[in-house]
Coordinates of C-alpha atoms (C1' of nucleotides) in Angstrom, one line a residue:
Chain A
M1 CA 4.8 1.6 -5.5
P2 CA 4.4 0.2 -2.1
E3 CA 2.7 -3.1 -2.2
L4 CA 3.9 -5.8 0.2
P5 CA 6.7 -6.9 -2.2
E6 CA 7.9 -3.3 -2.4
V7 CA 7.9 -2.9 1.3
E8 CA 9.7 -6.2 1.7
T9 CA 12.2 -5.1 -0.9
T10 CA 12.7 -1.8 0.9
L11 CA 13.3 -3.7 4.1
R12 CA 15.9 -5.9 2.5
G13 CA 17.5 -2.8 0.9
I14 CA 17.8 -0.7 4.1
E15 CA 18.5 -3.5 6.6
P16 CA 22.2 -4.0 5.9
Y17 CA 23.0 -0.3 6.2
I18 CA 21.2 0.5 9.4
I19 CA 21.3 -2.6 11.6
G20 CA 23.6 -2.1 14.5
N21 CA 23.9 1.5 13.6
T22 CA 23.3 4.4 16.0
V23 CA 20.9 7.2 15.1
Q24 CA 22.7 10.5 15.3
A25 CA 19.9 12.8 14.3
V26 CA 16.5 12.9 12.9
V27 CA 15.5 15.8 10.6
I28 CA 11.8 16.3 10.0
R29 CA 10.9 18.8 7.3
H30 CA 7.2 18.0 7.2
Y31 CA 5.3 16.6 10.1
G32 CA 2.0 16.3 8.3
L33 CA 1.8 12.7 7.2
R34 CA -1.4 10.6 7.6
W35 CA -0.9 11.3 11.3
P36 CA 1.4 14.0 12.5
I37 CA 4.9 12.7 13.2
P38 CA 5.3 12.9 17.0
H39 CA 7.4 15.9 17.9
D40 CA 9.4 13.9 20.4
L41 CA 10.3 11.2 17.8
P42 CA 13.7 12.6 17.1
E43 CA 14.7 12.6 20.8
K44 CA 13.3 9.1 21.2
L45 CA 15.3 7.8 18.3
Q46 CA 18.5 9.8 18.8
G47 CA 21.3 7.8 20.3
Q48 CA 19.5 4.5 19.9
V49 CA 20.9 1.5 18.1
I50 CA 18.8 -0.1 15.4
Q51 CA 18.7 -3.7 16.6
Q52 CA 16.3 -5.2 14.1
V53 CA 14.2 -4.1 11.1
K54 CA 11.0 -6.0 10.7
R55 CA 8.0 -5.9 8.5
R56 CA 4.4 -6.4 9.8
A57 CA 1.8 -6.1 7.0
K58 CA 3.0 -3.0 5.1
Y59 CA 4.5 -1.4 8.2
L60 CA 8.3 -1.3 8.7
L61 CA 9.5 -1.5 12.2
L62 CA 12.8 0.0 13.2
E63 CA 13.4 -1.6 16.5
T64 CA 15.7 -0.2 19.3
Q65 CA 16.2 -1.1 22.9
T66 CA 13.7 1.5 24.1
G67 CA 11.0 1.3 21.4
S68 CA 10.3 1.1 17.7
A69 CA 9.7 3.5 14.9
I70 CA 6.7 2.5 12.9
L71 CA 6.9 3.5 9.2
H72 CA 4.3 3.1 6.5
L73 CA 4.9 4.1 2.9
G74 CA 1.2 4.8 2.1
M75 CA 0.5 5.1 -1.6
S76 CA 3.5 7.0 -2.7
G77 CA 6.2 6.6 0.0
R78 CA 9.8 5.6 -0.6
L79 CA 12.9 5.1 1.4
Q80 CA 16.4 5.7 0.2
V81 CA 19.8 5.1 1.7
L82 CA 22.1 7.9 1.0
N83 CA 25.9 7.6 1.3
Q84 CA 26.3 11.3 1.7
A85 CA 24.1 14.3 2.3
R86 CA 22.1 15.4 -0.8
S87 CA 19.9 18.5 -0.9
A88 CA 16.4 17.6 0.0
Q89 CA 13.7 17.8 -2.7
K90 CA 10.1 18.9 -2.3
H91 CA 8.7 15.7 -0.8
D92 CA 11.7 14.5 1.2
H93 CA 10.0 14.8 4.6
V94 CA 12.3 12.9 6.9
D95 CA 16.1 12.1 7.2
I96 CA 17.4 9.7 9.8
Q97 CA 21.1 10.3 10.0
F98 CA 23.3 7.5 11.3
A99 CA 26.6 7.6 13.1
N100 CA 28.3 6.0 10.0
Q101 CA 27.2 9.0 7.9
I102 CA 24.4 6.9 6.2
I103 CA 21.1 8.8 5.8
L104 CA 17.8 7.1 5.6
R105 CA 15.5 9.4 3.6
F106 CA 11.7 9.2 3.6
T107 CA 10.0 10.7 0.6
D108 CA 6.2 10.7 0.1
P109 CA 4.4 13.1 -2.3
R110 CA 0.9 12.2 -1.2
R111 CA 1.7 12.0 2.5
F112 CA -0.5 9.0 3.1
G113 CA 2.4 7.4 4.8
A114 CA 3.2 7.5 8.5
L115 CA 6.0 7.7 11.0
L116 CA 5.2 6.9 14.6
W117 CA 7.0 5.8 17.7
T118 CA 5.9 3.1 20.1
E119 CA 7.3 1.6 23.2
N120 CA 5.6 -1.7 22.5
T121 CA 4.8 -3.0 19.1
A122 CA 2.8 -5.8 20.6
T123 CA 0.1 -3.5 22.0
H124 CA 0.1 -0.7 19.4
P125 CA -3.4 -0.2 18.1
L126 CA -2.3 0.0 14.4
L127 CA -0.5 -3.4 14.7
Q128 CA -2.9 -5.2 17.0
Q129 CA -5.8 -5.7 14.7
L130 CA -3.8 -7.1 11.8
G131 CA -4.6 -10.5 10.3
V132 CA -2.3 -13.2 9.3
E133 CA 0.8 -12.7 7.1
P134 CA 0.5 -14.4 3.7
F135 CA 3.7 -16.3 4.2
D136 CA 2.7 -17.5 7.7
P137 CA 2.0 -21.3 7.8
T138 CA -1.4 -20.6 9.3
F139 CA -2.4 -18.7 6.1
S140 CA -4.2 -21.4 4.0
G141 CA -7.2 -22.0 1.9
K142 CA -8.9 -23.6 4.9
Y143 CA -8.2 -20.5 7.0
L144 CA -9.7 -18.2 4.3
W145 CA -12.7 -20.5 3.9
L146 CA -13.4 -20.5 7.6
R147 CA -13.2 -16.7 7.9
A148 CA -15.4 -16.3 4.8
Q149 CA -18.4 -18.0 6.2
N150 CA -21.5 -15.7 6.1
K151 CA -19.4 -13.0 4.5
K152 CA -21.3 -11.3 1.7
I153 CA -18.5 -8.9 0.7
S154 CA -16.8 -9.5 -2.6
I155 CA -14.0 -12.0 -2.6
K156 CA -11.6 -9.2 -3.7
S157 CA -12.5 -6.9 -0.8
F158 CA -12.3 -9.9 1.4
I159 CA -8.7 -10.7 0.6
M160 CA -7.8 -7.0 0.7
D161 CA -9.2 -6.8 4.3
N162 CA -6.2 -6.4 6.6
K163 CA -8.1 -8.1 9.4
I164 CA -8.2 -11.3 7.3
V165 CA -4.8 -11.4 5.6
V166 CA -2.3 -8.5 5.4
G167 CA -0.3 -7.2 2.5
V168 CA -2.7 -8.0 -0.4
G169 CA -3.2 -4.7 -2.2
N170 CA -5.1 -3.7 -5.2
I171 CA -2.6 -5.0 -7.8
Y172 CA -1.9 -8.4 -6.3
A173 CA -5.6 -9.0 -5.3
A174 CA -6.5 -8.7 -9.0
E175 CA -3.5 -10.8 -10.1
S176 CA -4.1 -13.5 -7.5
L177 CA -7.8 -13.8 -8.5
F178 CA -6.9 -14.1 -12.1
L179 CA -4.4 -16.8 -11.4
A180 CA -6.9 -18.7 -9.2
G181 CA -9.6 -18.2 -11.9
I182 CA -12.1 -16.5 -9.5
T183 CA -14.4 -13.6 -10.4
P184 CA -13.5 -10.7 -8.2
M185 CA -17.1 -9.6 -7.3
V186 CA -18.6 -12.9 -6.1
P187 CA -19.4 -13.0 -2.4
A188 CA -16.7 -14.5 -0.3
Q189 CA -19.1 -16.9 1.3
S190 CA -19.9 -18.6 -2.0
I191 CA -16.3 -19.6 -2.7
S192 CA -15.6 -23.3 -2.2
L193 CA -12.8 -24.7 -0.1
D194 CA -11.2 -26.0 -3.3
Q195 CA -11.2 -22.5 -4.8
F196 CA -9.9 -21.0 -1.6
Q197 CA -7.0 -23.4 -1.6
Q198 CA -6.2 -22.4 -5.1
L199 CA -6.5 -18.7 -4.1
A200 CA -4.2 -19.0 -1.1
K201 CA -1.7 -20.7 -3.3
S202 CA -2.0 -18.0 -5.9
I203 CA -1.5 -15.2 -3.4
K204 CA 1.6 -16.7 -2.0
L205 CA 3.0 -17.4 -5.5
I206 CA 2.2 -13.9 -6.8
L207 CA 3.7 -12.2 -3.8
R208 CA 6.8 -14.4 -3.8
Q209 CA 7.4 -13.8 -7.5
A210 CA 7.0 -10.0 -7.0
I211 CA 9.4 -10.0 -4.2
K212 CA 11.9 -11.9 -6.3
Q213 CA 11.5 -9.4 -9.1
G214 CA 11.8 -6.6 -6.5
G215 CA 15.3 -7.9 -6.1
T216 CA 16.2 -6.2 -9.4
T217 CA 15.1 -2.9 -7.8
L218 CA 17.2 -3.8 -4.8
K219 CA 20.4 -3.8 -6.9
D220 CA 20.1 -0.1 -7.7
F221 CA 18.5 0.8 -4.4
M222 CA 21.3 3.0 -3.3
N223 CA 21.8 5.2 -6.2
S224 CA 18.5 5.0 -8.1
E225 CA 16.0 7.8 -8.2
G226 CA 14.0 5.9 -10.8
K227 CA 10.9 3.9 -10.3
P228 CA 11.0 0.2 -9.9
G229 CA 9.6 -1.4 -13.0
Y230 CA 9.6 -4.9 -11.7
F231 CA 5.9 -5.6 -11.9
S232 CA 4.9 -4.2 -15.2
Q233 CA 6.0 -7.1 -17.4
S234 CA 4.5 -9.8 -15.2
L235 CA 1.1 -8.3 -14.7
K236 CA -1.7 -10.3 -16.3
V237 CA -4.7 -8.1 -15.6
Y238 CA -3.9 -5.0 -13.5
G239 CA -3.8 -1.9 -15.7
R240 CA -4.8 -4.0 -18.7
A241 CA -8.5 -3.1 -19.0
G242 CA -9.8 -3.4 -22.6
L243 CA -6.7 -5.4 -23.7
P244 CA -6.8 -9.0 -24.7
C245 CA -6.4 -11.7 -22.0
F246 CA -3.0 -13.3 -22.4
Q247 CA -4.7 -16.7 -21.8
C248 CA -7.7 -16.6 -24.0
G249 CA -7.7 -13.3 -25.9
T250 CA -11.0 -12.1 -24.5
L251 CA -10.9 -8.3 -23.8
L252 CA -10.4 -7.7 -20.1
T253 CA -13.2 -6.1 -18.2
L254 CA -13.0 -3.1 -15.8
V255 CA -15.3 -2.9 -12.8
R256 CA -15.3 -0.9 -9.6
I257 CA -15.2 -2.9 -6.3
G258 CA -15.0 -1.0 -3.1
Q259 CA -14.0 2.2 -4.9
R260 CA -11.0 0.4 -6.4
S261 CA -10.5 -0.3 -10.1
T262 CA -10.6 -4.0 -10.8
V263 CA -9.7 -5.7 -14.0
F264 CA -10.6 -9.3 -14.8
C265 CA -11.2 -11.8 -17.6
Q266 CA -14.9 -12.8 -17.9
R267 CA -13.9 -16.1 -19.5
C268 CA -10.9 -17.2 -17.4
Q269 CA -12.4 -16.1 -14.1
S270 CA -15.8 -17.7 -13.7
Chain B
dC1 C1' -22.2 -6.1 14.2
dG2 C1' -20.9 -5.9 8.8
dA3 C1' -20.6 -3.2 4.8
dA4 C1' -20.2 1.2 2.3
dC5 C1' -18.0 5.3 1.8
dG6 C1' -15.6 9.7 2.7
dA7 C1' -11.3 11.4 4.0
dC8 C1' -6.5 12.4 3.8
dC9 C1' -2.9 14.7 -0.4
dT10 C1' -0.2 15.5 -4.7
dG11 C1' 0.7 14.5 -9.4
dC12 C1' -0.4 13.3 -13.8
dA13 C1' -3.0 12.2 -18.1
dG14 C1' -6.7 13.4 -21.0
dG15 C1' -10.5 16.2 -22.7
dC16 C1' -12.0 20.6 -24.1
Chain C
dT1 C1' -1.3 27.0 -22.8
dG2 C1' -4.6 26.4 -19.2
dC3 C1' -8.5 24.7 -16.6
dC4 C1' -11.2 20.9 -15.1
dT5 C1' -12.0 16.1 -14.1
dG6 C1' -10.8 11.7 -12.8
dC7 C1' -7.6 8.5 -11.4
dA8 C1' -3.5 6.4 -8.7
dG9 C1' 0.1 1.5 -4.9
dG10 C1' -3.6 2.4 1.4
dT11 C1' -6.5 2.2 5.2
dC12 C1' -8.7 4.6 9.1
dG13 C1' -12.8 6.5 11.0
dT14 C1' -17.6 7.6 10.4
dT15 C1' -22.1 6.5 9.0
dC16 C1' -25.8 3.6 7.6

DNA sequence: CGAACGACCTGCAGGC
DNA sequence: TGCCTGCAGGTCGTTC
């Protein structure tokens, strides 16, 4: 669920309900996420007004005057805005209750997500090492090309490396490479500047499209328990191993790159 | 230093 | 029906 577009969609979904709102209480039912939720997080948040909600990479930042909550959805995390209290289910780990009765509920079956507190987002170790945002003007083919010099790792692992560019997960790495016509396992250093320009363009386009389609999810954000289905119809290669390429009919190939499933077209991506 | 890989955890699908 | 295996959107920390 949470690729960058989903995180961005989540941000847009929760923002209108919590900005300018005061945190009344924080209920933690399960501290054991990727890192334990700090025990003093409730008292840090309580009484604070959410001034801004930001996204950095796949992290959501709930910013207050005294510090920020850092939230990551991991592989299976989800945020919901509840209008009224609803009994917590098995994986509903955290509720942030606001003065206007809105509840922000964090659900995460696999618990790879995180909820932390920091006084200073600029110096927080998790946020400090991050590479460029894909929608930042400095993210370009030239930028990728420069960073790829002498890099032997596969181009797919390269664009999934958060120190290079953030927010490109397994789905959209595969999709971007297909759109750019690049074979996922070739070494990053062997990609030409031309190809990198194509790739940077593809990444932006794919992510932008997905965010746009995430907008449909946004609509039923408040009441839906259902899964967003925005990506399924637009995916060209992800999850389609063995099926014919939409572009040329060749059966799509499945390989393993960096322990992640990777699907590509041997004919269209060369 | 870069690159590979294990680890974290639950749920689900598929094979037997 | 039940057990076992493998796989799933992420990414940090350790090891080679």
